[in-house]
Structures are given as structure tokens and as C-alpha cells.
Coordinates of N, CA and C in Angstrom, one line a residue:
M1 N 93.9 138.1 98.1 CA 93.6 136.7 97.8 C 94.3 135.8 98.9
W2 N 95.5 136.2 99.2 CA 96.3 135.4 100.2 C 95.6 135.4 101.6
S3 N 95.0 136.6 101.9 CA 94.4 136.7 103.2 C 93.1 135.8 103.2
L4 N 92.4 135.8 102.1 CA 91.2 135.0 102.0 C 91.5 133.5 102.0
F5 N 92.6 133.1 101.4 CA 93.1 131.8 101.4 C 93.4 131.3 102.8
I6 N 94.2 132.1 103.5 CA 94.5 131.8 104.9 C 93.3 131.7 105.8
K7 N 92.3 132.6 105.6 CA 91.1 132.6 106.3 C 90.3 131.3 106.1
E8 N 90.3 130.8 104.9 CA 89.5 129.6 104.6 C 90.2 128.4 105.3
V9 N 91.5 128.3 105.2 CA 92.3 127.2 105.8 C 92.1 127.3 107.3
N10 N 92.3 128.5 107.9 CA 92.1 128.6 109.4 C 90.7 128.3 109.8
A11 N 89.7 128.7 109.0 CA 88.3 128.4 109.4 C 88.1 126.9 109.4
F12 N 88.7 126.2 108.5 CA 88.5 124.7 108.5 C 89.1 124.1 109.8
F13 N 90.4 124.4 110.1 CA 91.1 123.8 111.2 C 90.7 124.3 112.5
S14 N 90.0 125.4 112.6 CA 89.5 125.9 113.9 C 88.2 125.3 114.3
N15 N 87.7 124.4 113.4 CA 86.4 123.7 113.6 C 86.7 122.3 114.0
L16 N 86.0 121.8 115.1 CA 86.2 120.5 115.5 C 85.8 119.4 114.5
S17 N 84.8 119.8 113.7 CA 84.4 118.8 112.7 C 85.4 118.6 111.6
A18 N 86.3 119.6 111.4 CA 87.4 119.4 110.4 C 88.3 118.2 110.8
Y19 N 88.7 118.2 112.1 CA 89.5 117.1 112.6 C 88.8 115.7 112.5
L20 N 87.5 115.8 112.8 CA 86.6 114.6 112.7 C 86.6 114.1 111.3
I21 N 86.4 115.0 110.3 CA 86.3 114.6 108.9 C 87.6 114.0 108.4
T22 N 88.7 114.7 108.8 CA 90.1 114.2 108.4 C 90.4 112.8 109.0
S23 N 90.0 112.7 110.3 CA 90.3 111.4 111.0 C 89.5 110.3 110.4
V24 N 88.2 110.5 110.1 CA 87.4 109.5 109.5 C 88.0 109.1 108.1
F25 N 88.4 110.1 107.4 CA 89.0 109.8 106.1 C 90.3 108.9 106.2
L26 N 91.2 109.2 107.1 CA 92.4 108.5 107.3 C 92.2 107.1 107.9
I27 N 91.2 107.0 108.8 CA 90.9 105.7 109.5 C 90.2 104.8 108.4
S28 N 89.4 105.4 107.6 CA 88.7 104.6 106.6 C 89.7 104.0 105.6
L29 N 90.6 104.8 105.1 CA 91.6 104.3 104.2 C 92.5 103.3 104.9
G30 N 92.9 103.5 106.2 CA 93.7 102.6 106.9 C 93.1 101.2 107.0
L31 N 91.8 101.2 107.3 CA 91.0 100.0 107.4 C 91.0 99.3 106.1
I32 N 90.7 100.0 105.0 CA 90.7 99.4 103.7 C 92.0 98.8 103.2
V33 N 93.1 99.6 103.5 CA 94.4 99.1 103.0 C 95.0 98.0 103.9
W34 N 94.7 98.0 105.2 CA 95.4 97.1 106.1 C 94.5 96.0 106.8
V35 N 93.2 96.3 106.9 CA 92.4 95.5 107.8 C 91.3 94.7 107.1
F36 N 90.5 95.3 106.3 CA 89.3 94.6 105.7 C 89.7 93.5 104.8
P37 N 89.1 92.3 105.1 CA 89.3 91.1 104.2 C 88.9 91.5 102.8
G38 N 89.7 91.0 101.8 CA 89.5 91.3 100.4 C 90.1 92.5 99.9
T39 N 90.5 93.5 100.8 CA 91.2 94.7 100.3 C 92.5 94.8 101.0
S40 N 92.8 94.1 102.1 CA 94.0 94.3 102.9 C 95.2 93.9 102.0
V41 N 96.2 94.8 102.1 CA 97.5 94.5 101.4 C 98.2 93.3 101.9
L42 N 98.1 93.1 103.2 CA 98.7 92.0 103.9 C 98.1 90.7 103.4
E43 N 96.8 90.7 103.1 CA 96.2 89.5 102.6 C 96.5 89.3 101.1
Y44 N 96.6 90.4 100.4 CA 96.9 90.4 99.0 C 98.2 89.7 98.7
G45 N 99.2 90.0 99.5 CA 100.5 89.3 99.3 C 101.5 89.9 98.4
Y46 N 101.1 91.1 97.8 CA 102.0 91.7 96.8 C 102.3 93.1 97.3
A47 N 103.5 93.6 96.9 CA 103.9 95.0 97.3 C 103.2 96.0 96.4
D48 N 101.9 96.1 96.6 CA 101.1 96.9 95.7 C 100.0 97.7 96.6
L49 N 99.7 98.9 96.2 CA 98.7 99.7 96.9 C 97.4 99.9 96.1
E50 N 97.1 98.9 95.3 CA 95.9 99.0 94.5 C 94.6 99.3 95.3
P51 N 94.4 98.7 96.5 CA 93.2 99.0 97.2 C 93.1 100.5 97.6
L52 N 94.3 101.1 97.9 CA 94.3 102.6 98.2 C 93.8 103.4 97.0
F53 N 94.2 103.1 95.8 CA 93.9 103.8 94.6 C 92.5 103.4 94.1
S54 N 92.0 102.3 94.4 CA 90.7 101.8 94.0 C 89.6 102.4 94.8
Y55 N 89.8 102.6 96.1 CA 88.7 103.0 97.0 C 88.7 104.4 97.4
T56 N 89.9 105.1 97.3 CA 90.0 106.4 97.8 C 89.1 107.4 97.0
P57 N 88.9 107.3 95.7 CA 88.0 108.2 95.0 C 86.6 108.1 95.5
F58 N 86.1 106.9 96.0 CA 84.8 106.8 96.6 C 84.7 107.5 97.9
V59 N 85.8 107.5 98.7 CA 85.9 108.3 99.9 C 85.9 109.8 99.6
F60 N 86.6 110.2 98.5 CA 86.7 111.6 98.1 C 85.3 112.1 97.8
I61 N 84.4 111.2 97.3 CA 83.1 111.7 96.9 C 82.3 112.3 98.1
F62 N 82.7 111.9 99.3 CA 82.1 112.4 100.5 C 83.0 113.4 101.2
L63 N 84.3 113.2 101.1 CA 85.3 114.0 101.8 C 85.3 115.5 101.3
L64 N 85.5 115.6 100.0 CA 85.6 116.9 99.4 C 84.3 117.8 99.5
P65 N 83.1 117.2 99.3 CA 81.9 118.0 99.6 C 81.9 118.4 101.1
A66 N 82.3 117.6 102.0 CA 82.3 118.0 103.4 C 83.3 119.1 103.7
I67 N 84.4 119.2 102.9 CA 85.4 120.3 103.1 C 84.9 121.6 102.5
T68 N 84.2 121.5 101.3 CA 83.9 122.7 100.6 C 82.4 123.2 100.8
M69 N 81.6 122.4 101.5 CA 80.2 122.8 101.6 C 79.9 124.1 102.3
R70 N 80.9 124.5 103.1 CA 80.7 125.7 103.9 C 81.3 127.0 103.3
M71 N 82.1 126.8 102.2 CA 82.9 127.9 101.7 C 82.2 129.1 101.3
V72 N 81.0 128.9 100.6 CA 80.2 130.1 100.2 C 78.9 130.0 101.0
A73 N 78.3 128.8 101.1 CA 77.0 128.7 101.8 C 77.0 129.3 103.2
E74 N 78.0 129.0 104.0 CA 78.0 129.5 105.3 C 78.2 131.0 105.4
E75 N 78.9 131.6 104.5 CA 79.1 133.0 104.4 C 77.8 133.7 104.1
R76 N 77.0 133.1 103.2 CA 75.7 133.7 102.9 C 74.8 133.6 104.1
K77 N 74.8 132.4 104.8 CA 73.9 132.2 105.9 C 74.2 133.2 107.1
T78 N 75.5 133.4 107.3 CA 75.9 134.2 108.4 C 76.0 135.7 108.1
G79 N 75.8 136.1 106.8 CA 75.8 137.5 106.4 C 77.1 138.1 106.1
T80 N 78.2 137.3 106.2 CA 79.5 137.8 105.9 C 79.8 137.9 104.4
W81 N 78.9 137.3 103.6 CA 79.1 137.2 102.1 C 79.1 138.6 101.5
E82 N 78.2 139.5 102.0 CA 78.0 140.8 101.5 C 79.3 141.6 101.8
L83 N 79.9 141.4 103.0 CA 81.2 142.1 103.3 C 82.3 141.6 102.4
L84 N 82.3 140.3 102.0 CA 83.3 139.8 101.1 C 83.1 140.4 99.7
K85 N 81.9 140.5 99.3 CA 81.6 141.0 98.0 C 82.0 142.5 97.8
T86 N 82.0 143.2 98.9 CA 82.3 144.6 98.9 C 83.8 144.9 99.1
S87 N 84.6 143.8 99.3 CA 86.0 143.9 99.5 C 86.7 144.2 98.2
P88 N 88.0 144.5 98.2 CA 88.7 144.8 96.9 C 88.8 143.6 96.0
L89 N 88.5 142.4 96.5 CA 88.6 141.2 95.6 C 87.5 141.2 94.6
N90 N 87.8 140.8 93.4 CA 86.7 140.6 92.4 C 86.2 139.1 92.5
S91 N 85.2 138.8 91.7 CA 84.6 137.5 91.8 C 85.6 136.3 91.5
S92 N 86.4 136.6 90.5 CA 87.3 135.5 90.0 C 88.4 135.3 91.1
Q93 N 88.8 136.3 91.8 CA 89.8 136.2 92.9 C 89.2 135.4 94.1
I94 N 87.9 135.7 94.4 CA 87.3 135.0 95.4 C 87.2 133.5 95.1
V95 N 86.8 133.2 93.9 CA 86.7 131.8 93.5 C 88.1 131.1 93.6
I96 N 89.1 131.7 93.1 CA 90.4 131.1 93.0 C 91.0 130.9 94.4
A97 N 90.8 131.9 95.3 CA 91.3 131.8 96.7 C 90.6 130.7 97.4
K98 N 89.3 130.6 97.3 CA 88.6 129.5 98.0 C 88.9 128.2 97.4
Y99 N 89.1 128.1 96.1 CA 89.4 126.8 95.5 C 90.8 126.3 95.9
F100 N 91.8 127.2 95.9 CA 93.1 126.8 96.3 C 93.2 126.5 97.8
A101 N 92.3 127.1 98.6 CA 92.2 126.7 100.0 C 91.7 125.2 100.1
A102 N 90.7 124.9 99.3 CA 90.2 123.5 99.2 C 91.3 122.5 98.8
L103 N 92.2 123.0 97.8 CA 93.3 122.1 97.3 C 94.3 121.9 98.4
A104 N 94.6 123.0 99.2 CA 95.5 122.9 100.3 C 95.0 121.9 101.3
L105 N 93.7 121.9 101.6 CA 93.1 121.0 102.6 C 93.2 119.6 102.1
L106 N 93.0 119.4 100.8 CA 93.1 118.1 100.1 C 94.5 117.6 100.3
F107 N 95.5 118.4 100.0 CA 96.9 118.1 100.1 C 97.2 117.6 101.5
F108 N 96.8 118.4 102.5 CA 97.1 118.1 103.9 C 96.4 116.7 104.3
S109 N 95.3 116.4 103.7 CA 94.6 115.1 104.0 C 95.4 113.9 103.3
L110 N 96.0 114.2 102.2 CA 96.6 113.1 101.5 C 98.0 112.8 102.0
I111 N 98.7 113.8 102.5 CA 100.1 113.7 102.9 C 100.3 112.5 103.9
P112 N 99.4 112.3 104.9 CA 99.7 111.2 105.8 C 99.6 109.8 105.1
T113 N 98.9 109.7 104.0 CA 98.8 108.4 103.3 C 100.1 108.0 102.7
L114 N 101.1 108.9 102.6 CA 102.4 108.5 102.0 C 103.1 107.4 102.9
I115 N 102.6 107.4 104.2 CA 103.2 106.4 105.1 C 102.9 104.9 104.6
Y116 N 101.8 104.8 103.8 CA 101.5 103.5 103.3 C 102.5 103.1 102.3
Y117 N 103.0 104.0 101.4 CA 104.0 103.7 100.4 C 105.3 103.3 101.1
F118 N 105.7 104.0 102.1 CA 107.0 103.7 102.8 C 106.9 102.4 103.5
S119 N 105.7 102.1 104.0 CA 105.5 100.8 104.7 C 105.6 99.6 103.7
I120 N 105.0 99.8 102.6 CA 105.0 98.7 101.6 C 106.5 98.5 101.1
V121 N 107.2 99.6 100.9 CA 108.6 99.6 100.5 C 109.4 98.7 101.5
Q122 N 109.1 98.8 102.8 CA 109.8 98.0 103.8 C 109.3 96.6 103.9
L123 N 108.0 96.4 103.6 CA 107.4 95.1 103.8 C 107.7 94.1 102.6
G124 N 108.2 94.6 101.5 CA 108.5 93.7 100.4 C 109.5 92.7 100.7
D125 N 109.5 91.5 100.1 CA 110.5 90.5 100.3 C 111.9 91.0 100.0
T126 N 111.9 91.9 98.9 CA 113.2 92.6 98.7 C 112.8 94.1 99.0
I127 N 113.4 94.7 100.0 CA 113.1 96.0 100.4 C 113.2 97.0 99.2
G128 N 112.2 97.8 99.0 CA 112.2 98.7 97.8 C 111.6 98.1 96.6
N129 N 111.1 96.8 96.6 CA 110.6 96.2 95.5 C 109.1 96.6 95.2
I130 N 109.0 97.8 94.7 CA 107.7 98.4 94.4 C 107.8 99.3 93.2
D131 N 106.7 99.3 92.4 CA 106.7 100.2 91.2 C 106.5 101.6 91.6
S132 N 107.6 102.3 92.0 CA 107.4 103.7 92.5 C 106.9 104.6 91.4
A133 N 107.3 104.5 90.1 CA 106.7 105.3 89.1 C 105.2 105.1 88.9
G134 N 104.8 103.9 89.0 CA 103.3 103.6 88.9 C 102.6 104.2 90.1
F135 N 103.2 104.1 91.3 CA 102.6 104.6 92.5 C 102.4 106.1 92.4
F136 N 103.4 106.8 92.1 CA 103.3 108.3 92.1 C 102.5 108.8 90.9
G137 N 102.5 108.0 89.8 CA 101.6 108.4 88.7 C 100.1 108.3 89.1
A138 N 99.8 107.2 89.8 CA 98.5 107.0 90.3 C 98.2 108.0 91.4
Y139 N 99.2 108.4 92.2 CA 99.0 109.4 93.2 C 98.6 110.8 92.6
I140 N 99.3 111.1 91.5 CA 98.9 112.3 90.8 C 97.5 112.3 90.3
G141 N 97.1 111.1 89.7 CA 95.7 111.0 89.3 C 94.7 111.1 90.4
L142 N 95.1 110.6 91.6 CA 94.2 110.6 92.8 C 94.1 112.1 93.2
F143 N 95.1 112.9 93.2 CA 95.0 114.3 93.5 C 94.2 115.0 92.6
L144 N 94.3 114.7 91.3 CA 93.4 115.4 90.3 C 92.0 115.0 90.4
V145 N 91.7 113.8 90.8 CA 90.3 113.4 91.1 C 89.8 114.3 92.3
G146 N 90.6 114.4 93.3 CA 90.2 115.2 94.5 C 90.0 116.7 94.1
A147 N 90.9 117.2 93.2 CA 90.8 118.6 92.8 C 89.6 118.8 92.0
L148 N 89.2 117.8 91.2 CA 87.9 118.0 90.4 C 86.7 118.0 91.4
F149 N 86.7 117.1 92.4 CA 85.6 117.0 93.3 C 85.6 118.3 94.2
A150 N 86.7 118.9 94.4 CA 86.8 120.2 95.2 C 86.1 121.3 94.4
S151 N 86.3 121.3 93.0 CA 85.7 122.3 92.2 C 84.2 122.1 92.2
V152 N 83.8 120.8 92.2 CA 82.3 120.5 92.2 C 81.7 121.0 93.5
G153 N 82.5 120.7 94.6 CA 82.0 121.2 95.9 C 81.8 122.7 96.0
L154 N 82.8 123.4 95.5 CA 82.7 124.9 95.5 C 81.5 125.3 94.7
F155 N 81.3 124.8 93.5 CA 80.2 125.1 92.7 C 78.9 124.9 93.5
S156 N 78.8 123.7 94.1 CA 77.6 123.4 94.9 C 77.3 124.3 96.0
S157 N 78.4 124.8 96.6 CA 78.3 125.7 97.7 C 77.8 127.1 97.3
C158 N 78.1 127.4 96.0 CA 77.6 128.7 95.4 C 76.1 128.6 95.0
I159 N 75.6 127.5 95.0 CA 74.2 127.3 94.6 C 73.2 127.7 95.7
T160 N 73.6 127.4 96.9 CA 72.6 127.5 98.0 C 73.3 128.0 99.3
S161 N 72.5 128.5 100.2 CA 73.1 129.0 101.5 C 72.9 127.9 102.6
N162 N 72.4 126.7 102.2 CA 72.3 125.6 103.1 C 73.4 124.6 102.9
Q163 N 74.3 124.4 103.9 CA 75.4 123.6 103.8 C 75.1 122.1 103.5
I164 N 74.0 121.6 104.1 CA 73.6 120.2 103.9 C 73.1 120.0 102.4
V165 N 72.4 121.0 101.9 CA 72.0 120.9 100.5 C 73.2 120.9 99.6
S166 N 74.1 121.8 99.9 CA 75.4 121.9 99.1 C 76.1 120.6 99.1
F167 N 76.2 119.9 100.3 CA 76.9 118.7 100.4 C 76.2 117.6 99.6
V168 N 74.9 117.5 99.6 CA 74.1 116.5 98.9 C 74.3 116.7 97.4
I169 N 74.2 118.0 96.9 CA 74.4 118.3 95.5 C 75.8 117.9 95.0
A170 N 76.8 118.2 95.8 CA 78.2 117.9 95.5 C 78.4 116.4 95.4
V171 N 77.9 115.6 96.4 CA 78.0 114.2 96.4 C 77.3 113.6 95.2
F172 N 76.2 114.1 94.8 CA 75.4 113.6 93.6 C 76.2 113.8 92.4
I173 N 76.7 115.0 92.2 CA 77.5 115.3 90.9 C 78.8 114.5 90.9
S174 N 79.5 114.4 92.0 CA 80.7 113.7 92.1 C 80.5 112.2 91.8
F175 N 79.4 111.6 92.3 CA 79.1 110.2 92.1 C 78.7 110.0 90.6
L176 N 78.0 111.0 90.0 CA 77.6 110.9 88.6 C 78.9 110.9 87.7
L177 N 79.9 111.8 88.1 CA 81.1 111.8 87.3 C 81.9 110.6 87.5
Y178 N 82.0 110.1 88.7 CA 82.9 108.9 89.0 C 82.0 107.7 89.2
G179 N 81.7 107.1 88.1 CA 80.9 105.8 88.1 C 79.5 105.9 87.4
G180 N 78.8 107.0 87.7 CA 77.5 107.1 87.1 C 77.5 107.2 85.6
I181 N 78.4 108.1 85.0 CA 78.4 108.2 83.6 C 79.0 106.9 82.9
G182 N 80.0 106.3 83.6 CA 80.5 105.1 83.1 C 79.5 104.0 83.1
A183 N 78.6 103.9 84.1 CA 77.5 103.0 84.1 C 76.5 103.2 83.0
M184 N 76.2 104.5 82.7 CA 75.4 104.7 81.6 C 76.0 104.3 80.2
A185 N 77.3 104.5 80.1 CA 78.1 104.1 78.9 C 77.9 102.6 78.7
S186 N 78.0 101.9 79.7 CA 77.9 100.4 79.6 C 76.5 99.9 79.1
L187 N 75.5 100.8 79.2 CA 74.1 100.5 78.8 C 73.9 100.9 77.3
T188 N 74.9 101.6 76.8 CA 74.7 102.1 75.4 C 75.8 101.4 74.5
S189 N 75.8 101.8 73.3 CA 76.8 101.2 72.3 C 77.2 102.3 71.3
G190 N 78.2 102.0 70.5 CA 78.6 102.8 69.4 C 79.2 104.1 69.9
D191 N 79.0 105.2 69.1 CA 79.7 106.5 69.4 C 79.2 107.1 70.7
L192 N 77.9 106.9 71.1 CA 77.4 107.4 72.3 C 78.1 106.8 73.5
A193 N 78.4 105.5 73.5 CA 79.1 104.8 74.5 C 80.5 105.3 74.7
V194 N 81.2 105.6 73.6 CA 82.5 106.1 73.6 C 82.5 107.5 74.2
L195 N 81.5 108.3 73.8 CA 81.4 109.7 74.3 C 81.2 109.7 75.8
L196 N 80.2 108.9 76.3 CA 79.9 108.9 77.7 C 81.1 108.4 78.5
E197 N 81.8 107.3 78.0 CA 83.0 106.8 78.7 C 84.1 107.9 78.8
G198 N 84.2 108.7 77.8 CA 85.3 109.7 77.8 C 84.9 110.8 78.8
L199 N 83.6 111.0 79.1 CA 83.2 112.0 80.0 C 83.3 111.5 81.5
G200 N 83.5 110.2 81.7 CA 83.6 109.7 83.0 C 84.9 109.9 83.7
T201 N 84.9 110.4 84.9 CA 86.2 110.6 85.6 C 86.9 109.3 85.9
D202 N 86.2 108.3 86.1 CA 86.8 107.0 86.5 C 87.6 106.5 85.3
F203 N 87.2 106.7 84.1 CA 87.9 106.3 82.9 C 89.3 106.9 82.8
H204 N 89.4 108.2 83.0 CA 90.7 108.8 82.9 C 91.5 108.5 84.1
Y205 N 90.9 108.4 85.3 CA 91.7 108.1 86.5 C 92.3 106.7 86.4
E206 N 91.5 105.7 85.9 CA 92.0 104.3 85.8 C 93.2 104.3 84.8
Q207 N 93.2 105.1 83.8 CA 94.4 105.1 82.9 C 95.6 105.7 83.6
M208 N 95.4 106.7 84.4 CA 96.5 107.2 85.2 C 97.0 106.3 86.3
G209 N 96.0 105.5 86.7 CA 96.3 104.5 87.8 C 97.3 103.5 87.4
R210 N 97.5 103.3 86.1 CA 98.4 102.3 85.5 C 99.8 102.9 85.5
G211 N 99.9 104.2 86.0 CA 101.2 104.9 86.0 C 101.6 105.6 84.7
V212 N 100.6 105.6 83.8 CA 100.9 106.3 82.5 C 100.1 107.6 82.5
I213 N 100.9 108.7 82.4 CA 100.3 110.0 82.4 C 100.2 110.5 81.0
V214 N 99.0 110.6 80.4 CA 98.8 111.0 79.0 C 98.2 112.4 79.1
S215 N 98.6 113.2 78.1 CA 98.1 114.6 78.1 C 96.6 114.7 78.0
E216 N 96.0 113.7 77.3 CA 94.5 113.7 77.1 C 93.8 113.6 78.5
N217 N 94.4 112.8 79.4 CA 93.8 112.7 80.8 C 94.0 114.0 81.6
I218 N 95.2 114.6 81.4 CA 95.4 115.9 82.1 C 94.5 117.0 81.6
Y219 N 94.3 117.0 80.3 CA 93.4 118.0 79.7 C 92.0 117.8 80.2
Y220 N 91.6 116.5 80.4 CA 90.2 116.3 80.8 C 90.0 116.9 82.2
F221 N 90.9 116.6 83.1 CA 90.8 117.1 84.5 C 90.8 118.6 84.6
L222 N 91.8 119.2 83.9 CA 91.9 120.6 83.9 C 90.7 121.3 83.3
G223 N 90.1 120.7 82.2 CA 89.0 121.2 81.5 C 87.7 121.1 82.4
M224 N 87.5 120.0 83.1 CA 86.4 119.8 84.0 C 86.5 120.8 85.2
I225 N 87.7 120.9 85.8 CA 87.9 121.8 86.9 C 87.6 123.2 86.5
L226 N 88.1 123.6 85.4 CA 87.9 125.0 84.9 C 86.4 125.2 84.6
T227 N 85.7 124.2 84.1 CA 84.3 124.4 83.9 C 83.5 124.6 85.1
F228 N 83.8 123.9 86.2 CA 83.0 124.1 87.4 C 83.4 125.4 88.1
L229 N 84.7 125.8 88.0 CA 85.1 127.1 88.5 C 84.5 128.3 87.8
V230 N 84.3 128.2 86.5 CA 83.7 129.2 85.7 C 82.2 129.3 86.1
C231 N 81.6 128.1 86.3 CA 80.2 128.1 86.8 C 80.0 128.7 88.1
S232 N 81.0 128.5 89.0 CA 81.0 129.1 90.3 C 81.1 130.6 90.2
W233 N 82.0 131.1 89.3 CA 82.2 132.5 89.0 C 80.9 133.1 88.5
V234 N 80.2 132.4 87.6 CA 78.9 132.9 87.1 C 77.9 133.1 88.2
L235 N 77.8 132.1 89.1 CA 76.8 132.1 90.2 C 77.1 133.2 91.2
I236 N 78.4 133.5 91.4 CA 78.8 134.6 92.3 C 78.5 135.9 91.7
N237 N 78.7 136.1 90.4 CA 78.4 137.3 89.7 C 76.9 137.6 89.7
R238 N 76.1 136.5 89.7 CA 74.7 136.6 89.7 C 74.1 137.4 90.9
D239 N 74.9 137.3 92.0 CA 74.5 137.9 93.3 C 74.7 139.4 93.3
E240 N 75.5 139.9 92.3 CA 75.8 141.3 92.3 C 74.6 142.1 91.8

């Protein structure tokens, strides 16, 4: 599993498009947080990173599918998938190794954004005047959103051997989870609205964005991630 994990991480960083994807991600967030009117922290006037946490999930909708679209689809297209299937690794180990590689790439992409936190700490009228607990609570929620989209991307990559199709499917499902279901909930009422709202990723993320980590929200993310990983495992076993 470790060798497959390292292979996936190296395969990503050995590709020029990987650096392009990461650069676009960081530049986009930088423009949102510091430059664009209406979202700039400097214009907002408070030691707060709300724009970062409000808009990053929408960037994730495209970033994570771009990271994961090749993980299974490319191996099928190039013919290396059969070699991997005949290796000592079973289907669950393949899924876990590839998923943790996606999480590592997500982590590497998020680490540079911590500079925004340290910048805000220094820019406050009183240095350090920032809700650090709220920030890191929201940061954990942000990572969980990315982790969920990574599982969606891996699942989509298991569906097809075409990376572009995999990307489109992952973007669609991620958008449906983050925003789409919530929009449908607003069009209904009663128990159905409550049910749909609870299924929406944005509902649970916004609660964590307030800095309050509730077990219900953690269980939601873990349950959804496990669901897509199990679906990926089923699709991989179907090839046998």
C-alpha cells in the first residue's frame, strides 16, 4: 500500500499540470482573500478570514476532481490497471492507498494557505486579535469538505477510463452535494426540507465554519466519505 501511495503522489508531482492546478488554486484563493472587491479582507476591515472559508469549497469542486480524475481512469486507459489488479494488493487496499494519496495532495495544497492566518494575526489593530479557535475549527471543516470531494473524485475515476468524463462526473456530484441539495431543500417544506438540508454538505460545513465541531457533522462527513469509498471498491471488484 505504501508503494502505491508514493507512486500516486509522485505521479501527480511529476506532471506539469499538477503544478498548474496547484498554482491556479492558490492564486484564485489569494485573489479572493486579498484583491477582489467585495471579498478582500483589506476592504472588509476585520481580522477575519470569512472569504477564504466561504469560497474555497467552490474552488474545491474543481480542484479535487482535477487531482483524482486520473487515479483509476488513466491506469485503465494505459493498460497498467491489469498489472495493479494482479499485484498482491486487494481491492480495498488499492482504494485506501489511492484515497490517502489524494488526501496528501489536498493537505499539500492547503498548507500554503496558512500564511493567510499568520498575515491576519499581524495585520490586526492588536496583533493576535483573531478568533484562532474559530479559524482552526473552520479549517478542519474545510479539510473534511476536500476529503469528501476527494472520495467523490476517486469514485468518478472508477466509473470510466476517460479522465475528462471522470472530471465532469465528479464536479457534478460535488456541486450537487455542496449547494445543489440545499437549493432543493429551499424549494420544499416540512420533513422533506429538513431531510434534504441534512444531506447537504454546505449545511454541515457552515456549522463547523462557526468554530463549533459537533459529532453529528463529523459523522456526516465520515459516513459520506465511507459511502463513496465503498462504491469505489464495488466498481473495482466489478472488473474482476
